[in-house]
């Protein structure tokens, strides 16, 4: 089967990781994959597979959204006509082109599947979560014309169905992580930093991620000389937060780390992973940390609360994150046995529910269903 994957290669974000891991896995299983993405002159992330690529022109591209050129839809349509894929899978990039895809694929008679990554909070507790809910309202009428829409939790599914997307078109397939690659192992990180305890944030540094609440809590707590907080990632607030919190003891800013093996080494060397987001989808960084055996703390935004429920981690309310962390940080510092236990539970949860192999198996079944609905003869391609 030939899959035309419409996704994102840069700048780095969860959508990029999702596209890279899924397309790698599909190629390993023998599928033909063509990758269509918005062009950039920047260096691309590491470990991308070798597949046929099509560059789509764009005016602007960021971690949050993309502005394509007026001719991008024509370039996409002509590329699909030439490629003649059996199915198109769009890892939606929050761009105007997302709304034109159903019409383009319908004209070419190609089945269309989307993964909808828009972040959310199940409770309208802050301005950011309200803004994200508007994205669901905007997208729902167009998603109703996709053959299938993949989301990460039942809460998201309920949102979309209430907004008019037919229930049979919405498939819940949680993110998955390669548990053989992301696993506990040796790391020299503590020796590098001369640290006894390492707390870690890895992700975008933006308003939605609420990193400042973590920094405020760290500044307020007396964590001692042996504890370090590592911030890995980049984003619109990175420069200002580094300046404002430059005098806070024990904070190390690693910036964006492009090398995957280095990121894994950082994860393996940390004790606690903290994700203080105001809104989320289903964080791949959280799953990777859990798979590496870290004790994990995350807000109940998006599907992250579901991931950590029933003792697999500590779940925070999106209100008063700083206050909650002021209680937890010293507790984790003084009780390493607690972080060890939570890390074991986190690893076990990923093995039970969030493996990449499980994700791919569900995706294969979905492709088969869509092809069978369009043309029973085509389902034999799976």
Phi, psi and omega in degrees: 000142180254120180250124171266111183262121177257113186210210189220136179247342183192147358285161188297135174194181180299326178298320179296312179300316180302311181298317182296314184291318182292315182293324174301314182294320179295319177296320179298331179274359175098006178283152172271130182232128169250135186249119178251125185209164181282133188292149176209151176266357180283163175295142182271158178299163183284166169064028176281142180287168177267108176217168177293131182241148173231125180267130178256134184287141178218158179271320185211144180216132178220181177296331186268323185201170182227140173248106180282163174283168182295333182269002183296323180294324178292318178299317180296313181299315180294324178295317180292323176300320181285320183286325183052056179288162176280333181204148174251130175240115181256117170274094197303132189256011184055065177221159178302335180296334178304326184281341181267344185303315180303319180293317180299312183289328178294319178297326181268358181057047178245127177301144186232124177242143178233146164253121185260109188266359188307131180288161180199167169228131185294342179239130181286075189263347182207169182300320183297317180294325176295321178296318180294326179296329176298327178297321177296318179295323180291318186279330189308314181299330180276322178297334179298341181261000171281153177292321175213149174235121179266128173229178194253351182207162179294329178297315177298319180300315179299320177305307186293321179296317177298331181271005172108001177281124181306134184302324183289347179268352184257119182246128178268107176230098182299154173304155177226158182232147177286102188284347175279326179279313178266094184212162176300146181182182183290144174211142178263012187300315181295324177293321179300319186263357186053050186245149174262324180228134180235126175252142191226135163243132178225119180159190177291149177252090186218172180303317183298329183279344169061035182296331182297328177297322176294316180296321177298316180296317180297318180298323183286328184275148173266095185268354176079175184287334187273353183256137179231143171250120180255129176250115180247123178141177181217168180162181188296336182259000186301309185297314183293320179293323178298320179291313186292327182250027183294336183265004182280127185289136172086006180261127178242128180258112182268346184069194178284127179252109185280330184283119184297320181296324176294319177298319178297319178298320178296315179300315182295332182276348182271162178256322185226133176253132184235127180232097188267030190300148172275325175223153181206170165255257167226107191291119174292326178299320177297314180297321179295319178296316178299318181295332177275000174086026177273148166291131188240138177235127180211156175285167179273021175289148179060218180262003184296325177297322177297321182298321186263002186296160177058039169092005179280352179180185180258127182253127179257152168281146181290345173275139174057045180299319181301314181298317180296318180291330177298331176280320187282321185303309177297326179297315178292326179295317188271348184230077180299334179295330178291316180292326177297313180297315180295325177296321178295319179293323180296313178301318181296321180297317179297316179298328181283323193232335196232042177275151178296323180297322177294318178301313183294321179299318178293323179294319177300318179297320180295314176305316181299317180298314182296315180295322180293323178294320181286317183200108184307330182292330184286340182296342178290350180289338180281000000 
